[in-house]
Every structure is written in structure tokens, then in C-alpha cells.
PDB file of C-alpha atoms in Angstrom:
ATOM      1  CA  MET A   1      -3.202   0.081 -35.028  1.00 46.00           C
ATOM      2  CA  GLU A   2      -4.468   3.646 -35.335  1.00 43.00           C
ATOM      3  CA  ARG A   3      -0.989   4.911 -36.158  1.00 44.00           C
ATOM      4  CA  LEU A   4      -0.652   2.259 -38.897  1.00 41.00           C
ATOM      5  CA  ALA A   5      -3.957   3.399 -40.337  1.00 45.00           C
ATOM      6  CA  THR A   6      -2.719   6.982 -40.285  1.00 47.00           C
ATOM      7  CA  ASP A   7       0.468   5.983 -42.122  1.00 47.00           C
ATOM      8  CA  ASP A   8      -1.614   4.188 -44.759  1.00 49.00           C
ATOM      9  CA  ARG A   9      -3.692   7.322 -45.248  1.00 49.00           C
ATOM     10  CA  VAL A  10      -0.551   9.403 -45.664  1.00 44.00           C
ATOM     11  CA  GLU A  11       0.648   7.134 -48.464  1.00 51.00           C
ATOM     12  CA  GLU A  12      -2.794   7.026 -50.098  1.00 51.00           C
ATOM     13  CA  ASN A  13      -3.227  10.793 -49.956  1.00 51.00           C
ATOM     14  CA  ASP A  14       0.279  11.338 -51.332  1.00 51.00           C
ATOM     15  CA  ASN A  15      -0.698   9.320 -54.387  1.00 53.00           C
ATOM     16  CA  LEU A  16      -3.928  11.282 -54.780  1.00 46.00           C
ATOM     17  CA  ALA A  17      -2.077  14.564 -54.366  1.00 46.00           C
ATOM     18  CA  ASP A  18       0.347  13.600 -57.124  1.00 52.00           C
ATOM     19  CA  GLU A  19      -2.659  13.095 -59.383  1.00 52.00           C
ATOM     20  CA  GLY A  20      -4.115  16.491 -58.375  1.00 51.00           C
ATOM     21  CA  PHE A  21      -7.133  15.169 -56.484  1.00 46.00           C
ATOM     22  CA  VAL A  22      -6.110  16.289 -52.971  1.00 46.00           C
ATOM     23  CA  ASP A  23      -4.764  19.606 -51.730  1.00 52.00           C
ATOM     24  CA  ASP A  24      -1.383  19.006 -50.067  1.00 51.00           C
ATOM     25  CA  ASP A  25      -1.807  21.552 -47.266  1.00 54.00           C
ATOM     26  CA  ALA A  26      -5.311  20.376 -46.392  1.00 48.00           C
ATOM     27  CA  GLN A  27      -4.381  16.685 -46.267  1.00 51.00           C
ATOM     28  CA  TYR A  28      -1.425  17.224 -43.956  1.00 48.00           C
ATOM     29  CA  ASP A  29      -3.414  19.539 -41.676  1.00 51.00           C
ATOM     30  CA  ASP A  30      -6.035  16.798 -41.280  1.00 51.00           C
ATOM     31  CA  LEU A  31      -3.407  14.137 -40.660  1.00 44.00           C
ATOM     32  CA  GLU A  32      -1.578  16.274 -38.110  1.00 46.00           C
ATOM     33  CA  GLU A  33      -4.824  16.805 -36.199  1.00 47.00           C
ATOM     34  CA  GLU A  34      -5.605  13.086 -36.325  1.00 45.00           C
ATOM     35  CA  SER A  35      -2.098  12.178 -35.172  1.00 43.00           C
ATOM     36  CA  TYR A  36      -2.393  14.682 -32.317  1.00 42.00           C
ATOM     37  CA  ASP A  37      -5.694  13.119 -31.222  1.00 45.00           C
ATOM     38  CA  VAL A  38      -4.147   9.625 -31.260  1.00 44.00           C
ATOM     39  CA  ASP A  39      -1.171  10.814 -29.210  1.00 51.00           C
ATOM     40  CA  GLU A  40      -3.473  12.488 -26.679  1.00 55.00           C
ATOM     41  CA  ARG A  41      -5.456   9.258 -26.261  1.00 56.00           C
ATOM     42  CA  ASP A  42      -2.223   7.341 -25.675  1.00 63.00           C
ATOM     43  CA  ARG A  43      -1.137   9.643 -22.854  1.00 82.00           C
ATOM     44  CA  ALA A  44      -2.385   9.070 -19.318  1.00 90.00           C
ATOM     45  CA  PRO A  45      -4.891  11.643 -18.018  1.00 94.00           C
ATOM     46  CA  ARG A  46      -3.659  14.140 -15.466  1.00 94.00           C
ATOM     47  CA  SER A  47      -6.166  12.855 -12.914  1.00 95.00           C
ATOM     48  CA  LEU A  48      -4.263   9.565 -12.936  1.00 97.00           C
ATOM     49  CA  GLY A  49      -0.999  11.448 -12.570  1.00 97.00           C
ATOM     50  CA  TRP A  50      -2.255  13.316  -9.508  1.00 98.00           C
ATOM     51  CA  ILE A  51      -3.667  10.181  -7.888  1.00 98.00           C
ATOM     52  CA  LEU A  52      -0.430   8.245  -8.395  1.00 98.00           C
ATOM     53  CA  THR A  53       1.752  11.130  -7.240  1.00 98.00           C
ATOM     54  CA  LEU A  54      -0.226  11.984  -4.110  1.00 98.00           C
ATOM     55  CA  GLY A  55      -1.077   8.365  -3.325  1.00 98.00           C
ATOM     56  CA  GLY A  56       2.564   7.396  -3.722  1.00 98.00           C
ATOM     57  CA  ILE A  57       3.676  10.213  -1.409  1.00 98.00           C
ATOM     58  CA  PHE A  58       1.199   9.301   1.332  1.00 98.00           C
ATOM     59  CA  GLY A  59       1.963   5.599   0.934  1.00 97.00           C
ATOM     60  CA  PHE A  60       5.703   6.228   1.138  1.00 98.00           C
ATOM     61  CA  LEU A  61       5.348   8.424   4.222  1.00 97.00           C
ATOM     62  CA  GLY A  62       3.235   5.771   5.942  1.00 96.00           C
ATOM     63  CA  ALA A  63       5.736   3.023   5.101  1.00 96.00           C
ATOM     64  CA  PHE A  64       8.712   5.178   6.102  1.00 97.00           C
ATOM     65  CA  ILE A  65       7.256   6.123   9.500  1.00 96.00           C
ATOM     66  CA  LEU A  66       6.303   2.498  10.165  1.00 95.00           C
ATOM     67  CA  THR A  67       9.881   1.446   9.430  1.00 95.00           C
ATOM     68  CA  ILE A  68      11.269   4.045  11.842  1.00 95.00           C
ATOM     69  CA  GLU A  69       8.813   2.982  14.526  1.00 94.00           C
ATOM     70  CA  ARG A  70       9.731  -0.662  13.998  1.00 92.00           C
ATOM     71  CA  LEU A  71      13.441   0.122  14.390  1.00 93.00           C
ATOM     72  CA  GLU A  72      12.728   2.004  17.613  1.00 93.00           C
ATOM     73  CA  LEU A  73      10.747  -0.950  18.894  1.00 91.00           C
ATOM     74  CA  LEU A  74      13.610  -3.315  18.077  1.00 89.00           C
ATOM     75  CA  LYS A  75      16.047  -1.120  20.014  1.00 91.00           C
ATOM     76  CA  ASP A  76      13.722  -0.777  22.988  1.00 91.00           C
ATOM     77  CA  PRO A  77      11.001  -3.416  23.541  1.00 87.00           C
ATOM     78  CA  ASN A  78       9.306  -1.005  25.953  1.00 89.00           C
ATOM     79  CA  TYR A  79       9.092   1.767  23.351  1.00 91.00           C
ATOM     80  CA  MET A  80       5.576   3.088  22.784  1.00 91.00           C
ATOM     81  CA  PRO A  81       5.014   3.908  19.086  1.00 91.00           C
ATOM     82  CA  THR A  82       3.493   7.292  18.319  1.00 91.00           C
ATOM     83  CA  CYS A  83       0.538   5.579  16.645  1.00 90.00           C
ATOM     84  CA  SER A  84      -0.379   3.525  19.723  1.00 91.00           C
ATOM     85  CA  ILE A  85      -3.353   5.377  21.169  1.00 92.00           C
ATOM     86  CA  ASP A  86      -5.452   2.751  22.942  1.00 93.00           C
ATOM     87  CA  SER A  87      -6.269  -0.951  22.873  1.00 90.00           C
ATOM     88  CA  VAL A  88      -7.734  -0.788  19.351  1.00 94.00           C
ATOM     89  CA  LEU A  89      -5.803   2.008  17.651  1.00 95.00           C
ATOM     90  CA  GLN A  90      -2.266   0.800  18.187  1.00 91.00           C
ATOM     91  CA  CYS A  91       0.753  -0.112  16.098  1.00 90.00           C
ATOM     92  CA  SER A  92       2.601  -2.188  18.687  1.00 90.00           C
ATOM     93  CA  ALA A  93       0.400  -5.259  18.353  1.00 92.00           C
ATOM     94  CA  VAL A  94       0.528  -5.040  14.565  1.00 94.00           C
ATOM     95  CA  MET A  95       4.279  -4.438  14.254  1.00 92.00           C
ATOM     96  CA  THR A  96       5.204  -7.279  16.624  1.00 91.00           C
ATOM     97  CA  SER A  97       2.907  -9.824  14.954  1.00 94.00           C
ATOM     98  CA  ASN A  98       4.068 -12.556  12.587  1.00 94.00           C
ATOM     99  CA  GLN A  99       2.032 -10.948   9.808  1.00 94.00           C
ATOM    100  CA  ALA A 100       4.214  -7.824  10.025  1.00 94.00           C
ATOM    101  CA  GLU A 101       7.024  -9.775   8.352  1.00 94.00           C
ATOM    102  CA  ALA A 102       5.140 -11.760   5.730  1.00 94.00           C
ATOM    103  CA  PHE A 103       8.284 -12.331   3.634  1.00 94.00           C
ATOM    104  CA  GLY A 104      10.860 -12.515   6.397  1.00 93.00           C
ATOM    105  CA  PHE A 105      11.467  -8.757   6.660  1.00 93.00           C
ATOM    106  CA  PRO A 106       9.275  -5.826   7.780  1.00 93.00           C
ATOM    107  CA  ASN A 107       6.404  -5.267   5.359  1.00 95.00           C
ATOM    108  CA  PRO A 108       6.931  -1.456   5.143  1.00 95.00           C
ATOM    109  CA  ILE A 109      10.219  -2.035   3.312  1.00 96.00           C
ATOM    110  CA  ILE A 110       8.141  -3.155   0.322  1.00 96.00           C
ATOM    111  CA  GLY A 111       6.402   0.215   0.358  1.00 96.00           C
ATOM    112  CA  ILE A 112       9.657   2.134   0.695  1.00 97.00           C
ATOM    113  CA  ILE A 113      10.860   0.436  -2.501  1.00 97.00           C
ATOM    114  CA  ALA A 114       7.600   0.450  -4.466  1.00 97.00           C
ATOM    115  CA  PHE A 115       6.034   3.833  -3.724  1.00 98.00           C
ATOM    116  CA  PRO A 116       8.867   5.933  -5.235  1.00 98.00           C
ATOM    117  CA  ILE A 117       8.251   4.079  -8.518  1.00 98.00           C
ATOM    118  CA  VAL A 118       4.570   4.983  -8.236  1.00 98.00           C
ATOM    119  CA  ILE A 119       5.463   8.627  -7.577  1.00 98.00           C
ATOM    120  CA  LEU A 120       7.751   8.685 -10.619  1.00 98.00           C
ATOM    121  CA  THR A 121       4.987   7.209 -12.777  1.00 98.00           C
ATOM    122  CA  GLY A 122       2.584   9.875 -11.542  1.00 98.00           C
ATOM    123  CA  VAL A 123       5.039  12.675 -12.286  1.00 98.00           C
ATOM    124  CA  LEU A 124       5.619  11.316 -15.803  1.00 97.00           C
ATOM    125  CA  ALA A 125       1.858  11.171 -16.346  1.00 96.00           C
ATOM    126  CA  LEU A 126       1.512  14.786 -15.187  1.00 97.00           C
ATOM    127  CA  ALA A 127       4.304  15.742 -17.599  1.00 96.00           C
ATOM    128  CA  ARG A 128       2.280  14.096 -20.411  1.00 93.00           C
ATOM    129  CA  VAL A 129       4.995  11.544 -21.145  1.00 94.00           C
ATOM    130  CA  ASP A 130       3.663   8.781 -23.399  1.00 92.00           C
ATOM    131  CA  LEU A 131       4.648   5.620 -21.514  1.00 94.00           C
ATOM    132  CA  PRO A 132       4.538   2.340 -23.475  1.00 95.00           C
ATOM    133  CA  ALA A 133       1.759  -0.202 -22.985  1.00 95.00           C
ATOM    134  CA  TRP A 134       4.094  -2.774 -21.419  1.00 96.00           C
ATOM    135  CA  TYR A 135       4.998  -0.265 -18.703  1.00 97.00           C
ATOM    136  CA  TRP A 136       1.347   0.193 -17.763  1.00 97.00           C
ATOM    137  CA  ARG A 137       0.763  -3.559 -17.821  1.00 97.00           C
ATOM    138  CA  TRP A 138       3.593  -4.112 -15.349  1.00 97.00           C
ATOM    139  CA  THR A 139       2.382  -1.162 -13.277  1.00 97.00           C
ATOM    140  CA  MET A 140      -1.013  -2.827 -13.125  1.00 97.00           C
ATOM    141  CA  VAL A 141       0.605  -6.072 -11.963  1.00 97.00           C
ATOM    142  CA  GLY A 142       2.225  -4.132  -9.131  1.00 97.00           C
ATOM    143  CA  MET A 143      -1.054  -2.419  -8.280  1.00 98.00           C
ATOM    144  CA  LEU A 144      -2.881  -5.755  -8.192  1.00 98.00           C
ATOM    145  CA  TYR A 145      -0.240  -7.230  -5.907  1.00 97.00           C
ATOM    146  CA  GLY A 146      -0.459  -4.156  -3.686  1.00 97.00           C
ATOM    147  CA  LEU A 147      -4.247  -4.296  -3.386  1.00 98.00           C
ATOM    148  CA  VAL A 148      -4.296  -8.048  -2.694  1.00 98.00           C
ATOM    149  CA  PHE A 149      -1.556  -7.677  -0.082  1.00 98.00           C
ATOM    150  CA  VAL A 150      -3.375  -4.768   1.555  1.00 97.00           C
ATOM    151  CA  GLY A 151      -6.573  -6.828   1.561  1.00 97.00           C
ATOM    152  CA  TRP A 152      -4.760  -9.644   3.346  1.00 98.00           C
ATOM    153  CA  LEU A 153      -3.273  -7.225   5.880  1.00 97.00           C
ATOM    154  CA  ILE A 154      -6.720  -5.740   6.532  1.00 97.00           C
ATOM    155  CA  SER A 155      -8.174  -9.183   7.224  1.00 97.00           C
ATOM    156  CA  GLN A 156      -5.305 -10.024   9.576  1.00 97.00           C
ATOM    157  CA  SER A 157      -5.669  -6.733  11.451  1.00 97.00           C
ATOM    158  CA  LEU A 158      -9.418  -7.127  11.873  1.00 97.00           C
ATOM    159  CA  TYR A 159      -9.764 -10.820  12.663  1.00 96.00           C
ATOM    160  CA  GLU A 160      -6.390 -12.128  13.867  1.00 96.00           C
ATOM    161  CA  ILE A 161      -4.411  -9.290  15.467  1.00 96.00           C
ATOM    162  CA  ARG A 162      -7.560  -7.422  16.520  1.00 96.00           C
ATOM    163  CA  ALA A 163      -5.948  -3.992  16.311  1.00 96.00           C
ATOM    164  CA  LEU A 164      -5.830  -1.065  13.897  1.00 96.00           C
ATOM    165  CA  CYS A 165      -2.549   0.587  12.997  1.00 95.00           C
ATOM    166  CA  PRO A 166      -3.194   4.243  11.973  1.00 95.00           C
ATOM    167  CA  TYR A 167      -0.100   4.469   9.763  1.00 95.00           C
ATOM    168  CA  CYS A 168      -1.037   1.179   8.122  1.00 95.00           C
ATOM    169  CA  MET A 169      -4.474   2.590   7.363  1.00 96.00           C
ATOM    170  CA  VAL A 170      -2.838   5.509   5.564  1.00 96.00           C
ATOM    171  CA  VAL A 171      -1.245   2.979   3.213  1.00 96.00           C
ATOM    172  CA  TRP A 172      -4.571   1.169   2.813  1.00 96.00           C
ATOM    173  CA  ALA A 173      -6.317   4.421   1.922  1.00 97.00           C
ATOM    174  CA  ALA A 174      -3.633   5.348  -0.619  1.00 97.00           C
ATOM    175  CA  MET A 175      -3.651   1.976  -2.359  1.00 98.00           C
ATOM    176  CA  ILE A 176      -7.349   1.856  -3.215  1.00 98.00           C
ATOM    177  CA  PRO A 177      -7.671   4.886  -5.573  1.00 98.00           C
ATOM    178  CA  MET A 178      -4.305   4.147  -7.203  1.00 98.00           C
ATOM    179  CA  PHE A 179      -5.456   0.639  -8.114  1.00 98.00           C
ATOM    180  CA  TRP A 180      -8.857   1.567  -9.526  1.00 98.00           C
ATOM    181  CA  ARG A 181      -7.706   4.657 -11.430  1.00 98.00           C
ATOM    182  CA  THR A 182      -4.809   2.782 -13.016  1.00 98.00           C
ATOM    183  CA  LEU A 183      -7.047  -0.154 -13.934  1.00 97.00           C
ATOM    184  CA  GLY A 184      -9.672   2.150 -15.423  1.00 97.00           C
ATOM    185  CA  TYR A 185      -7.110   3.908 -17.590  1.00 97.00           C
ATOM    186  CA  ALA A 186      -5.254   0.769 -18.676  1.00 96.00           C
ATOM    187  CA  ALA A 187      -8.425  -1.149 -19.528  1.00 96.00           C
ATOM    188  CA  SER A 188     -10.086   1.648 -21.504  1.00 96.00           C
ATOM    189  CA  SER A 189      -7.036   2.948 -23.387  1.00 95.00           C
ATOM    190  CA  GLY A 190      -5.929  -0.277 -25.046  1.00 94.00           C
ATOM    191  CA  LYS A 191      -3.038  -1.123 -22.707  1.00 95.00           C
ATOM    192  CA  PHE A 192      -4.515  -4.612 -22.379  1.00 95.00           C
ATOM    193  CA  GLY A 193      -5.365  -4.774 -26.074  1.00 94.00           C
ATOM    194  CA  ASP A 194      -8.061  -3.308 -28.295  1.00 94.00           C
ATOM    195  CA  ALA A 195     -10.481  -6.137 -27.473  1.00 96.00           C
ATOM    196  CA  VAL A 196     -10.515  -5.154 -23.794  1.00 95.00           C
ATOM    197  CA  ALA A 197     -10.729  -1.424 -24.561  1.00 95.00           C
ATOM    198  CA  GLU A 198     -13.710  -1.942 -26.869  1.00 95.00           C
ATOM    199  CA  SER A 199     -15.507  -4.338 -24.523  1.00 96.00           C
ATOM    200  CA  ALA A 200     -18.233  -3.368 -22.080  1.00 97.00           C
ATOM    201  CA  VAL A 201     -15.895  -4.166 -19.187  1.00 96.00           C
ATOM    202  CA  GLY A 202     -13.210  -1.823 -20.494  1.00 96.00           C
ATOM    203  CA  ARG A 203     -15.680   1.001 -21.049  1.00 96.00           C
ATOM    204  CA  VAL A 204     -17.271   0.574 -17.614  1.00 97.00           C
ATOM    205  CA  LEU A 205     -13.906   0.507 -15.830  1.00 97.00           C
ATOM    206  CA  GLY A 206     -12.735   3.555 -17.741  1.00 96.00           C
ATOM    207  CA  ARG A 207     -15.848   5.579 -17.027  1.00 96.00           C
ATOM    208  CA  TYR A 208     -16.853   4.422 -13.553  1.00 98.00           C
ATOM    209  CA  TRP A 209     -13.534   3.620 -11.840  1.00 97.00           C
ATOM    210  CA  TRP A 210     -14.470   6.133  -9.127  1.00 98.00           C
ATOM    211  CA  ALA A 211     -17.600   4.130  -8.273  1.00 98.00           C
ATOM    212  CA  PHE A 212     -15.515   0.987  -7.721  1.00 98.00           C
ATOM    213  CA  MET A 213     -13.143   3.047  -5.576  1.00 98.00           C
ATOM    214  CA  ILE A 214     -15.987   4.354  -3.396  1.00 98.00           C
ATOM    215  CA  ALA A 215     -17.465   0.850  -3.104  1.00 98.00           C
ATOM    216  CA  THR A 216     -14.103  -0.468  -1.899  1.00 98.00           C
ATOM    217  CA  TYR A 217     -13.831   2.277   0.717  1.00 98.00           C
ATOM    218  CA  VAL A 218     -17.372   1.540   1.904  1.00 98.00           C
ATOM    219  CA  LEU A 219     -16.558  -2.181   2.118  1.00 98.00           C
ATOM    220  CA  VAL A 220     -13.413  -1.599   4.186  1.00 98.00           C
ATOM    221  CA  ILE A 221     -15.140   0.879   6.506  1.00 97.00           C
ATOM    222  CA  GLY A 222     -18.027  -1.548   6.945  1.00 97.00           C
ATOM    223  CA  LEU A 223     -15.650  -4.384   7.845  1.00 97.00           C
ATOM    224  CA  VAL A 224     -13.848  -2.177  10.371  1.00 97.00           C
ATOM    225  CA  LEU A 225     -17.135  -1.166  12.016  1.00 97.00           C
ATOM    226  CA  GLN A 226     -18.300  -4.774  12.066  1.00 96.00           C
ATOM    227  CA  ALA A 227     -15.042  -5.967  13.636  1.00 96.00           C
ATOM    228  CA  PHE A 228     -15.004  -3.305  16.382  1.00 96.00           C
ATOM    229  CA  PRO A 229     -18.640  -2.339  17.080  1.00 94.00           C
ATOM    230  CA  TYR A 230     -17.930  -1.795  20.780  1.00 92.00           C
ATOM    231  CA  TYR A 231     -15.269   0.783  19.903  1.00 92.00           C
ATOM    232  CA  PHE A 232     -17.184   2.903  17.408  1.00 90.00           C
ATOM    233  CA  PHE A 233     -20.726   2.647  18.807  1.00 87.00           C
TER     234      PHE A 233
END
């Protein structure tokens, strides 16, 4: 909408310039500056690029190592995964549970496929590439799925399996900031429409995404401490 308004101003100022009311150089300098500002608002901030890039790398590494450990466990049922430390911090109980194959195949395979896309998105954001709104909407769909799935896995680890997988927790930790930073940017920059960007919700998410991220971390840590008080206290 802002670009359309800019185009209308170009046409209007051209007409005024023809009549001698507007200086040609001045009008185009102003329009170039305005167009530059619009383009800068359309581009994702570098903070988002760094969060997606680093979060994607850590998430991919966690998923990749979990896949390797799972393959080793399939080859040798007596294999002791490197992340199995004691009765609480252990991957064996998690990897051999039914929840570890929620869709009929090992869950980490989802991360091996998805996290490279996240890394690519982060690199493009760092390179100041102006990605279209539909791309960010679909990215947000993926982030929402990822956070919901991680939330389900956390609940299963705490209350059903009763064990904590260190490599899994790396993926949990990576998913939280990626979700909130992407949501904050998409909501406040018009990727969900101008109505959302101009609403109080859009402004709050854009400005205080970090507060929601911290609150989520505090919630997860609190649930872990509540589930295993005998281990941590």
C-alpha cells in the first residue's frame, strides 16, 4: 500500500513539475528517500537473521546427533548414548519411547529437514534480502508447528517418559527464540496484513517479543524443576 502511495505521488509531482510548481531534483530526492525507508521496513532486521541462523544451526546439530545416536541404538540395543548420564538425564528412555516416533519415523528427521530451511532464511535476512510476505507467513506456520510439537515433547518427557534428553533440550532451547522473534517481526511489519501491524497486539509483539521469549524459558524451567524436584534440590 505504501509503494502504491509513492507511485501516486510520483505521478502527481510529475504533473506539478510540468507546470513549474515543483523542482524536479528535489521531488525525486524526496521520493528516493521515502522509497528507501519503505524498502528498509520491508526487510527483516538483522537480529532476526542471527537468531534464525544460530538457532537453526544448534537445532540441526541437536537433531543430527540424535539421529546418529538412534541409529547406533538400533544396531546395538546395549549401546549407551553419549547423552545418557544418569536416571534423569538420559536419551535412551526418550529415544526408545513411542513418542520418539510420533509420525512413524524418528522425530529428529523432521529437524534435519526443517532446520536447514531456517538457516537459509536467517542467512537471507542477514543479507538484507527482501522476502515476500507469503514466505514469512509460511515460515510462521512452520515455527508454530515447531513450538507446538516441542511443547508436546516437553510434556511427554516430564510426565510420561520421566527423563530429560540433553540433545532434545538443545532443540527446545533453539525453537523458543526463533518462534517469538519471527512472530514479532511478522506481526509488526505487515506480513499478516496492515490491520494486525497497526493493532495493539502487533505493536506489542514487535516491541516486546523478547519478554515473551524469556517468559517461555521461565515456564519451561519451572516445569522441569517441578517435575524433578528430587534431582535439582
